[in-house]
Short mmCIF file of C-alpha atoms in Angstrom, two decimals:
data_model
loop_
_atom_site.label_atom_id
_atom_site.label_comp_id
_atom_site.label_asym_id
_atom_site.label_seq_id
_atom_site.Cartn_x
_atom_site.Cartn_y
_atom_site.Cartn_z
CA PRO A 1 18.47 -1.56 34.26
CA GLN A 2 15.46 -2.99 31.50
CA ALA A 3 13.08 -4.30 33.61
CA PHE A 4 12.59 -0.54 34.82
CA GLN A 5 12.40 1.48 31.86
CA MET A 6 9.62 4.09 32.31
CA LEU A 7 7.37 4.51 28.98
CA SER A 8 6.33 7.34 28.82
CA LEU A 9 4.60 9.55 26.36
CA ARG A 10 5.46 13.06 25.24
CA ARG A 11 4.69 15.60 22.47
CA ALA A 12 7.39 16.23 20.17
CA SER A 13 7.85 17.78 16.81
CA SER A 14 4.11 16.88 16.60
CA ARG A 15 4.37 13.50 16.96
CA TRP A 16 4.17 10.97 19.97
CA ARG A 17 7.36 9.48 20.51
CA PRO A 18 8.02 6.90 23.81
CA ALA A 19 10.59 8.44 26.40
CA SER A 20 12.31 6.43 28.97
CA ARG A 21 13.43 7.19 32.45
CA LEU A 22 14.14 5.21 35.60
CA LEU A 23 11.45 3.73 38.17
CA SER A 24 10.79 5.65 41.01
CA THR A 25 11.99 4.11 44.63
CA SER A 26 8.87 3.08 45.86
CA PRO A 27 5.65 1.35 45.40
CA ALA A 28 3.85 4.23 46.03
CA ASP A 29 5.54 6.84 43.89
CA LEU A 30 4.89 4.33 40.79
CA ALA A 31 1.21 4.04 41.29
CA ALA A 32 1.45 7.45 40.62
CA GLU A 33 3.62 7.31 37.50
CA ASN A 34 1.39 4.26 36.52
CA ALA A 35 -2.15 7.00 37.38
CA ARG A 36 0.13 9.20 34.94
CA LEU A 37 0.94 7.14 32.48
CA ARG A 38 -3.00 5.39 31.61
CA ALA A 39 -3.82 9.28 31.93
CA GLU A 40 -1.47 9.83 28.85
CA LEU A 41 -2.86 6.84 26.95
CA SER A 42 -6.16 8.04 27.31
CA ALA A 43 -5.08 11.06 25.86
CA LEU A 44 -4.02 9.10 23.14
CA ARG A 45 -7.21 7.10 22.54
CA ASP A 46 -9.24 10.39 22.82
CA ALA A 47 -6.92 12.13 20.41
CA ALA A 48 -7.66 9.32 18.00
CA ALA A 49 -11.29 9.12 18.42
CA ALA A 50 -11.35 12.96 17.74
CA ASN A 51 -9.39 12.81 14.19
CA GLY A 52 -11.78 9.81 13.29
CA ALA A 53 -14.86 9.47 11.39
CA GLY A 54 -17.03 10.27 13.25
CA GLY A 55 -18.45 8.12 16.92
CA ALA A 56 -18.16 4.98 14.75
CA ALA A 57 -14.04 5.37 14.05
CA GLY A 58 -13.53 6.56 17.67
CA ALA A 59 -14.90 3.34 18.90
CA ALA A 60 -12.98 1.42 16.86
CA ALA A 61 -10.11 2.92 18.05
CA ALA A 62 -11.08 2.36 22.13
CA ALA A 63 -11.65 -1.07 21.02
CA ALA A 64 -8.34 -1.80 19.30
CA ALA A 65 -6.95 -0.34 22.18
CA GLU A 66 -7.67 -3.34 24.45
CA ARG A 67 -6.61 -6.05 21.66
CA THR A 68 -3.38 -7.93 21.67
CA LEU A 69 -1.27 -6.77 18.71
CA PHE A 70 1.46 -10.08 18.65
CA VAL A 71 2.28 -11.23 15.39
CA GLY A 72 0.44 -14.56 15.71
CA ALA A 73 -2.77 -13.56 16.40
CA ARG A 74 -4.81 -10.57 16.95
CA SER A 75 -7.94 -10.83 19.88
CA SER A 76 -9.38 -9.51 22.82
CA TYR A 77 -7.96 -9.52 26.34
CA THR A 78 -9.90 -11.48 29.02
CA SER A 79 -8.86 -11.77 32.48
CA GLN A 80 -10.58 -15.00 33.32
CA LEU A 81 -8.70 -18.17 33.20
CA ARG A 82 -10.94 -20.48 30.66
CA PHE A 83 -9.88 -23.46 28.98
CA TRP A 84 -12.30 -23.90 26.02
CA CYS A 85 -13.60 -27.72 25.88
CA PRO A 86 -15.57 -29.00 22.60
CA GLU A 87 -18.41 -30.36 24.07
CA GLU A 88 -19.14 -26.86 25.67
CA GLY A 89 -19.76 -25.26 22.52
CA PRO A 90 -17.07 -23.27 19.81
CA PRO A 91 -15.00 -21.13 21.38
CA PRO A 92 -15.34 -17.21 20.14
CA SER A 93 -13.75 -16.25 17.05
CA PRO A 94 -11.06 -15.31 17.68
CA MET A 95 -9.79 -16.81 20.57
CA PRO A 96 -9.42 -14.41 23.56
CA CYS A 97 -6.49 -14.01 25.28
CA PHE A 98 -5.94 -14.46 28.82
CA ARG A 99 -3.91 -11.96 30.82
CA LEU A 100 -3.47 -11.27 34.48
CA VAL A 101 -0.99 -8.45 34.83
CA ASP A 102 -0.71 -5.35 32.14
CA ASP A 103 2.19 -3.61 30.19
CA LEU A 104 2.80 -1.60 33.13
CA GLY A 105 2.93 -3.99 35.60
CA GLU A 106 -0.77 -4.16 37.58
CA VAL A 107 -3.39 -6.79 37.96
CA VAL A 108 -6.23 -6.21 35.48
CA PRO A 109 -9.34 -5.57 36.83
CA GLY A 110 -11.30 -8.50 37.25
CA ALA A 111 -8.13 -10.72 37.15
CA GLU A 112 -7.41 -10.83 41.36
CA ALA A 113 -9.43 -14.09 41.74
CA HIS A 114 -6.71 -16.08 39.32
CA VAL A 115 -3.75 -14.51 40.72
CA PRO A 116 -1.39 -17.42 41.61
CA GLN A 117 -0.39 -17.01 45.44
CA LEU A 118 3.29 -17.01 44.78
CA ASP A 119 5.39 -16.52 47.94
CA GLU A 120 8.24 -13.78 47.20
CA GLU A 121 10.78 -16.02 47.35
CA VAL A 122 9.23 -18.06 44.50
CA CYS A 123 8.96 -14.71 42.51
CA LEU A 124 12.61 -13.66 42.78
CA ARG A 125 13.44 -17.36 42.17
CA MET A 126 11.01 -16.85 38.76
CA MET A 127 12.88 -13.19 38.21
CA GLU A 128 16.36 -14.48 38.88
CA THR A 129 15.61 -17.14 36.15
CA MET A 130 14.59 -15.08 33.52
CA LEU A 131 17.45 -12.80 34.07
CA ARG A 132 19.64 -15.72 34.17
CA VAL A 133 18.50 -16.72 30.89
CA SER A 134 18.96 -13.17 29.63
CA GLU A 135 22.87 -12.48 30.55
CA PHE A 136 24.03 -16.22 29.28
CA ASP A 137 22.27 -15.47 26.00
CA LYS A 138 24.12 -12.55 25.85
CA VAL A 139 27.32 -14.12 26.73
CA PHE A 140 27.19 -17.44 24.46
CA ASN A 141 25.29 -14.99 21.36
CA ASP A 142 28.12 -12.88 21.24
CA ALA A 143 30.43 -16.36 21.62
CA GLN A 144 29.03 -17.55 18.58
CA ARG A 145 29.85 -14.44 16.81
CA GLN A 146 33.74 -14.73 18.12
CA GLY A 147 34.18 -18.21 16.80
CA ARG A 148 33.80 -19.93 20.42
CA ILE A 149 30.90 -22.14 19.56
CA SER A 150 29.32 -22.81 16.43
CA PHE A 151 25.53 -22.16 16.81
CA TYR A 152 23.05 -20.31 19.21
CA LEU A 153 19.41 -19.37 19.99
CA THR A 154 18.34 -17.03 22.39
CA SER A 155 15.39 -16.68 24.12
CA ARG A 156 14.85 -12.84 23.93
CA GLY A 157 11.61 -11.75 24.79
CA GLU A 158 9.99 -15.20 25.14
CA GLU A 159 11.56 -15.74 28.78
CA ALA A 160 8.04 -15.98 30.75
CA CYS A 161 6.82 -18.64 28.28
CA SER A 162 9.66 -21.28 29.81
CA VAL A 163 10.09 -20.28 33.39
CA GLY A 164 6.24 -19.53 33.70
CA SER A 165 5.10 -23.29 32.20
CA ALA A 166 8.16 -25.01 34.22
CA ALA A 167 7.63 -23.76 37.41
CA ALA A 168 3.62 -24.71 37.35
CA LEU A 169 4.90 -28.30 37.41
CA ARG A 170 5.98 -30.85 39.63
CA GLU A 171 9.49 -31.41 40.06
CA ASP A 172 8.81 -35.27 38.38
CA ASP A 173 6.94 -34.09 35.52
CA TRP A 174 8.59 -34.49 32.09
CA MET A 175 9.25 -31.59 30.01
CA LEU A 176 10.18 -32.66 25.91
CA PRO A 177 11.89 -29.06 24.86
CA GLN A 178 11.82 -27.76 21.56
CA TYR A 179 15.24 -25.61 21.79
CA ARG A 180 13.91 -22.33 22.88
CA GLU A 181 13.21 -23.07 26.67
CA LEU A 182 16.71 -22.52 28.33
CA GLY A 183 14.46 -20.80 31.44
CA SER A 184 13.03 -24.56 31.89
CA ALA A 185 16.42 -26.05 31.97
CA LEU A 186 17.40 -23.90 34.64
CA TRP A 187 14.55 -23.67 36.65
CA ARG A 188 14.68 -27.25 37.22
CA GLY A 189 18.31 -26.85 37.99
CA MET A 190 20.62 -27.62 35.17
CA THR A 191 23.51 -25.02 35.90
CA TYR A 192 25.47 -22.56 33.66
CA THR A 193 28.29 -25.22 34.02
CA ASP A 194 26.23 -27.92 32.27
CA ILE A 195 24.74 -25.74 29.32
CA ALA A 196 28.32 -23.98 28.78
CA ASN A 197 29.78 -28.24 28.40
CA GLN A 198 26.71 -28.98 25.91
CA ALA A 199 27.38 -25.83 23.91
CA THR A 200 30.67 -26.55 23.53
CA GLY A 201 30.41 -29.97 23.29
CA ASN A 202 33.41 -30.77 25.29
CA ARG A 203 34.41 -33.88 27.32
CA HIS A 204 32.15 -33.23 30.34
CA ASP A 205 29.24 -32.76 27.98
CA PRO A 206 27.15 -35.86 28.61
CA ALA A 207 26.24 -36.39 24.59
CA HIS A 208 30.00 -36.51 23.98
CA GLY A 209 29.50 -33.15 21.43
CA ARG A 210 26.95 -35.00 19.35
CA GLN A 211 24.41 -32.60 19.92
CA LEU A 212 24.17 -28.97 17.82
CA PRO A 213 24.59 -26.18 20.94
CA LEU A 214 21.50 -25.93 23.34
CA HIS A 215 20.11 -29.42 22.28
CA TYR A 216 20.45 -30.26 26.46
CA GLY A 217 18.83 -32.86 28.08
CA SER A 218 18.95 -34.31 31.36
CA TYR A 219 17.67 -37.54 32.73
CA GLU A 220 17.67 -36.61 36.25
CA ARG A 221 15.85 -33.50 35.80
CA ARG A 222 13.65 -35.42 33.65
CA ILE A 223 14.03 -33.32 30.74
CA VAL A 224 14.46 -35.17 27.02
CA TYR A 225 16.79 -34.06 24.91
CA VAL A 226 16.23 -31.45 22.47
CA LYS A 227 15.89 -32.44 18.92
CA SER A 228 16.75 -30.76 15.57
CA THR A 229 13.96 -32.37 14.40
CA LEU A 230 11.66 -30.46 14.35
CA GLY A 231 8.00 -31.57 15.95
CA THR A 232 9.04 -34.73 16.77
CA GLN A 233 9.04 -33.95 20.38
CA CYS A 234 5.19 -34.21 20.30
CA PRO A 235 4.57 -37.42 19.25
CA HIS A 236 6.61 -38.45 21.76
CA ALA A 237 5.00 -36.10 24.49
CA ALA A 238 2.10 -38.17 23.87
CA GLY A 239 3.86 -41.35 24.58
CA VAL A 240 5.45 -39.40 28.03
CA GLY A 241 1.62 -38.68 29.17
CA TYR A 242 0.56 -42.23 28.16
CA GLY A 243 3.19 -43.75 30.14
CA MET A 244 2.51 -41.41 33.02
CA LYS A 245 -0.97 -42.32 32.51
CA ARG A 246 -0.70 -45.99 33.19
CA ARG A 247 1.99 -45.68 35.59
CA GLY A 248 0.05 -43.56 38.03
CA GLY A 249 1.33 -41.42 40.31
CA GLY A 250 -0.35 -38.08 39.11
CA GLN A 251 3.08 -37.28 36.80
CA VAL A 252 2.30 -35.45 33.18
CA ALA A 253 4.62 -34.26 30.25
CA LEU A 254 4.32 -31.30 28.60
CA THR A 255 6.08 -30.34 25.63
CA TYR A 256 7.40 -27.11 23.81
CA PHE A 257 6.69 -26.08 19.89
CA GLY A 258 6.55 -22.87 17.99
CA GLU A 259 3.48 -22.22 15.44
CA GLY A 260 6.06 -22.66 12.72
CA CYS A 261 6.71 -26.53 14.17
CA ALA A 262 2.85 -26.50 14.16
CA SER A 263 3.07 -27.00 10.56
CA GLU A 264 5.11 -30.15 10.94
CA GLY A 265 2.72 -33.45 10.30
CA ASP A 266 3.79 -34.98 13.60
CA VAL A 267 2.22 -31.89 16.07
CA PRO A 268 -1.29 -32.89 14.55
CA SER A 269 -0.81 -36.56 14.74
CA ALA A 270 0.46 -35.77 18.50
CA PHE A 271 -3.03 -33.64 18.91
CA ASN A 272 -4.98 -36.68 18.12
CA ILE A 273 -2.96 -39.65 19.58
CA ALA A 274 -2.91 -37.79 23.12
CA ALA A 275 -6.99 -36.80 22.93
CA VAL A 276 -7.67 -40.15 21.67
CA HIS A 277 -5.98 -41.98 24.51
CA GLY A 278 -6.28 -39.63 27.43
CA CYS A 279 -2.74 -38.79 27.88
CA PRO A 280 -2.02 -36.34 30.40
CA THR A 281 0.33 -34.10 28.06
CA ILE A 282 0.13 -30.30 27.85
CA PHE A 283 0.98 -29.34 24.40
CA PHE A 284 2.83 -26.13 24.94
CA CYS A 285 3.02 -23.73 21.99
CA ARG A 286 5.18 -20.60 22.02
CA ASN A 287 3.80 -18.21 19.08
CA ASN A 288 5.88 -15.53 18.63
CA GLY A 289 5.37 -14.88 14.91
CA TYR A 290 8.45 -15.51 12.85
CA ALA A 291 8.85 -19.07 13.17
CA ILE A 292 12.23 -19.71 11.58
CA SER A 293 12.14 -17.12 9.13
CA THR A 294 8.46 -16.75 8.16
CA ASN A 295 5.58 -14.45 9.17
CA ALA A 296 2.44 -15.95 10.65
CA SER A 297 0.59 -14.96 7.79
CA GLU A 298 2.48 -17.47 5.45
CA GLN A 299 2.26 -19.93 8.14
CA TYR A 300 -1.42 -20.17 8.37
CA SER A 301 -4.60 -17.84 7.61
CA SER A 302 -6.67 -19.45 10.67
CA ASP A 303 -6.91 -17.77 14.13
CA GLY A 304 -3.43 -18.60 15.26
CA VAL A 305 -2.78 -22.17 16.64
CA ALA A 306 -5.47 -22.43 19.14
CA PRO A 307 -8.38 -23.90 17.23
CA ARG A 308 -6.48 -27.13 16.54
CA GLY A 309 -6.81 -28.05 19.77
CA PHE A 310 -10.33 -27.54 20.08
CA ALA A 311 -10.37 -29.48 16.57
CA TYR A 312 -8.50 -32.65 18.12
CA GLY A 313 -10.89 -32.45 21.33
CA MET A 314 -8.61 -30.71 23.61
CA PRO A 315 -9.37 -28.33 26.38
CA THR A 316 -7.60 -25.33 24.68
CA ILE A 317 -6.55 -21.71 26.19
CA ARG A 318 -4.61 -18.66 24.69
CA VAL A 319 -2.63 -17.01 26.91
CA ASP A 320 -0.63 -13.64 26.52
CA GLY A 321 2.92 -15.60 26.71
CA ASN A 322 4.90 -12.31 28.38
CA ASP A 323 3.04 -12.66 31.18
CA LEU A 324 4.92 -14.44 33.84
CA LEU A 325 1.99 -14.72 36.02
CA ALA A 326 -0.65 -15.84 33.35
CA VAL A 327 1.82 -18.32 31.67
CA TYR A 328 1.98 -20.18 34.63
CA ALA A 329 -1.72 -19.96 36.24
CA ALA A 330 -2.81 -21.48 32.70
CA THR A 331 -0.35 -24.20 33.13
CA ALA A 332 -0.97 -25.04 35.99
CA ALA A 333 -4.91 -25.58 35.19
CA ALA A 334 -3.81 -27.08 32.49
CA ARG A 335 -2.01 -29.59 34.72
CA ALA A 336 -5.29 -30.42 36.83
CA ILE A 337 -6.62 -31.35 33.55
CA GLY A 338 -4.39 -33.42 33.15
CA THR A 339 -3.83 -35.23 36.48
CA GLU A 340 -7.79 -34.95 37.44
CA GLN A 341 -9.56 -35.69 34.10
CA GLY A 342 -6.78 -37.05 32.02
CA ARG A 343 -7.14 -35.52 29.31
CA PRO A 344 -4.15 -33.55 26.77
CA THR A 345 -4.37 -29.68 26.58
CA LEU A 346 -3.08 -27.07 24.63
CA VAL A 347 -1.78 -23.69 25.52
CA GLU A 348 -1.07 -21.15 22.79
CA ALA A 349 1.08 -18.71 24.63
CA MET A 350 1.07 -15.56 22.38
CA THR A 351 4.85 -13.90 22.55
CA TYR A 352 7.44 -12.19 20.25
CA ARG A 353 10.65 -13.39 19.34
CA VAL A 354 13.00 -10.03 19.55
CA GLY A 355 16.19 -11.77 18.27
CA ALA A 356 16.72 -13.64 15.59
CA HIS A 357 15.63 -17.25 15.06
CA SER A 358 19.28 -18.25 15.85
CA THR A 359 22.96 -16.82 14.58
CA SER A 360 22.42 -18.69 10.98
CA ASP A 361 19.68 -16.01 10.59
CA ASP A 362 19.25 -12.16 9.21
CA ASP A 363 15.87 -11.52 10.60
CA SER A 364 15.95 -7.90 8.54
CA LYS A 365 14.33 -9.96 5.67
CA TYR A 366 11.34 -10.90 6.88
CA ARG A 367 10.70 -8.84 10.18
CA GLU A 368 8.09 -6.35 10.13
CA PRO A 369 9.66 -2.81 9.66
CA SER A 370 6.97 -0.62 11.43
CA ALA A 371 5.49 -0.99 14.82
CA PRO A 372 2.17 -1.85 15.30
CA GLU A 373 1.48 1.30 17.00
CA GLU A 374 2.60 4.44 16.69
CA GLY A 375 4.73 6.50 18.20
CA TRP A 376 8.00 3.52 17.77
CA ASP A 377 10.63 3.12 15.61
CA ASP A 378 10.20 -0.02 14.96
CA GLU A 379 8.40 -3.21 15.66
CA ARG A 380 10.95 -4.92 17.59
CA SER A 381 11.19 -1.78 20.19
CA TYR A 382 7.51 -1.85 20.40
CA TRP A 383 7.56 -5.35 21.71
CA GLU A 384 11.29 -4.99 23.65
CA ALA A 385 9.62 -2.57 25.83
CA ARG A 386 6.85 -5.15 26.47
CA SER A 387 9.01 -7.64 27.43
CA PRO A 388 8.34 -10.21 30.18
CA ILE A 389 11.02 -9.37 32.38
CA VAL A 390 9.92 -5.29 32.36
CA ARG A 391 6.74 -6.47 32.90
CA PHE A 392 7.33 -9.02 35.97
CA GLY A 393 9.76 -6.31 37.01
CA ARG A 394 7.58 -3.51 37.17
CA TYR A 395 5.03 -6.05 39.25
CA LEU A 396 7.65 -7.26 41.89
CA HIS A 397 8.98 -3.29 42.36
CA GLN A 398 4.79 -2.92 43.32
CA ARG A 399 5.09 -5.34 45.53
CA GLY A 400 7.83 -3.45 47.35
CA CYS A 401 10.57 -6.79 46.72
CA PHE A 402 12.39 -5.93 43.78
CA SER A 403 13.96 -2.52 42.17
CA GLY A 404 16.30 -1.56 39.82
CA ALA A 405 19.33 -1.69 41.75
CA ASP A 406 18.55 -5.45 42.71
CA GLU A 407 18.47 -6.00 38.98
CA GLU A 408 21.76 -4.50 38.09
CA ARG A 409 23.43 -6.76 40.99
CA MET A 410 21.89 -9.83 39.39
CA ARG A 411 22.87 -8.80 35.83
CA ARG A 412 26.52 -8.19 36.71
CA ALA A 413 27.01 -11.69 38.84
CA LEU A 414 24.92 -13.64 36.38
CA ARG A 415 27.20 -12.21 33.71
CA LYS A 416 30.34 -12.71 35.56
CA GLU A 417 29.13 -16.49 36.08
CA ALA A 418 28.52 -16.51 32.35
CA ILE A 419 31.98 -15.44 31.58
CA ALA A 420 33.47 -18.02 33.67
CA ALA A 421 31.05 -21.10 32.52
CA LEU A 422 32.46 -20.40 28.67
CA SER A 423 35.68 -19.76 29.63
CA ALA A 424 35.83 -23.00 31.57
CA ALA A 425 34.15 -25.60 29.29
CA GLU A 426 36.51 -24.07 26.59
CA GLU A 427 39.11 -25.46 28.56
CA ALA A 428 38.23 -28.60 29.52
CA GLY A 429 39.29 -30.57 26.10
CA ARG A 430 37.11 -32.85 23.65
CA PRO A 431 35.49 -35.33 24.10
CA SER A 432 37.44 -39.21 22.84
CA PRO A 433 37.04 -39.69 19.28
CA HIS A 434 35.77 -43.42 21.47
CA HIS A 435 32.45 -42.06 21.44
CA LEU A 436 31.76 -41.76 18.23
CA PHE A 437 31.07 -45.53 18.47
CA THR A 438 29.44 -45.13 22.05
CA ASP A 439 25.39 -44.96 22.92
CA VAL A 440 24.23 -46.54 20.11
CA TRP A 441 25.09 -50.83 19.80
CA ASP A 442 25.15 -52.57 23.17
CA VAL A 443 27.75 -54.60 21.40
CA GLU A 444 29.25 -53.08 18.15
CA PRO A 445 28.54 -54.94 15.26
CA PRO A 446 31.59 -56.23 12.32
CA ALA A 447 31.21 -52.68 10.20
CA LEU A 448 31.69 -50.70 12.90
CA GLN A 449 34.12 -52.52 14.64
CA GLN A 450 36.78 -51.88 11.31
CA GLN A 451 35.48 -48.34 11.04
CA ARG A 452 37.22 -47.43 14.64
CA ALA A 453 40.16 -49.79 13.68
CA ALA A 454 40.52 -47.59 10.50
CA LEU A 455 40.16 -44.26 12.65
CA GLN A 456 42.57 -45.28 15.05
CA GLU A 457 44.61 -46.17 12.25
CA HIS A 458 44.56 -43.14 10.44
CA MET A 459 45.59 -40.87 13.81
CA ALA A 460 48.09 -42.59 14.75
CA ARG A 461 49.65 -42.13 10.81
CA HIS A 462 48.90 -38.49 11.30
CA PRO A 463 49.42 -37.04 14.81
CA ALA A 464 49.83 -33.23 14.32
CA ALA A 465 46.32 -33.02 12.43
CA TYR A 466 44.64 -34.61 15.89
CA ASP A 467 47.21 -33.24 18.29
CA LYS A 468 43.92 -31.23 20.16
CA PHE A 469 42.18 -34.55 20.09
CA PRO A 470 42.47 -36.96 23.10
CA SER A 471 43.84 -40.51 22.38
CA PHE A 472 41.16 -43.49 22.20
CA SER A 473 42.40 -44.45 25.29
CA SER A 474 40.62 -41.85 27.18
CA GLN A 475 37.09 -42.25 28.46
#
């Protein structure tokens, strides 16, 4: 199972290569396995230092091993949960990246005080939700390739950003997603059936087939509908936050956007509106390095997106977006700032988009071909081995509450559930043409009434061309 691939290093043909094997079955064996792996990593660093030009090169190699290697920005790791606030002076440059759990699933030294005290049930639900995203992605991405739906975007490699942040909110907080936040919707209680109905645009879709797949929403679950007009969710989130402030009750708004979306003018406008008016809004940036089809180096020359929050007067933090617990802790702290201080915050979550941007994208044209460290076939394989599911799975295994067998069982069940949801959604039938004219006007204007009559007359004259559509009379 993916979460339980153990990365070890072995000498092969004078080159370090990764090998994989399943984890041991007990936490004690896992601790010993981690110790062996750390020793191998230390040997690698020593070899790099020995091959360098003197002590300075060795020191540089050791320092580089403790720095992030994300495409969107590189900086040192920190185990301190700290938001950098403008009134306290400028942050370090580059801004450090908050992390609680390392790639081996172990709590990093000095981070113990910041690890969220979550019970086993919550932890397992978070893991199950990430796996739920993963299996749904596989089934529906394949469905698009088979021509069964028109479009799809996977969350592969970014599952912790949506699940960890959503889990840290209250159920009555508002979320304004971009489009790669399936995990937040599932955490809030949307089901495979809900998402499948929307993705197929069938008669059960509350939007009546008007949106692209994965452009879901739910008033009952406080999820504002996804929009393809990138960036517009950010000013909306500032407004929602302001409304929550005026209403009272301790609610916040959280909106998601990517580092590419941050180039839209709506985003800095939203920052300024929220900061000036003291809106309890969390701006959550998923910096996966590649936007829609553009390397971060072509998006900006600054230290990622985080400094922009600081420039607009917002407390800001950079977090390892592949570390589920760090994302949870950072979002919970951002929420407290919003409710207790009446201020917006910016959370920049550093992550990596393992899959293509969407089913309309060919990521081979712009993705870096080589891994950020030697010993890996390519960049994708390097980051896939460090995915949130892998890391959190190892963490739970050490706690003794999750195993490779558990993951296999859950993945099999979730895949069956996703396939069943797709099949049922396809069989549900299309929305009525009646809904081409609903949900905008309270009283239809004459021009719309004429269009409705013309379409009805046209469909009546050509019934064979519209035999798969229900009649106007069906609602």
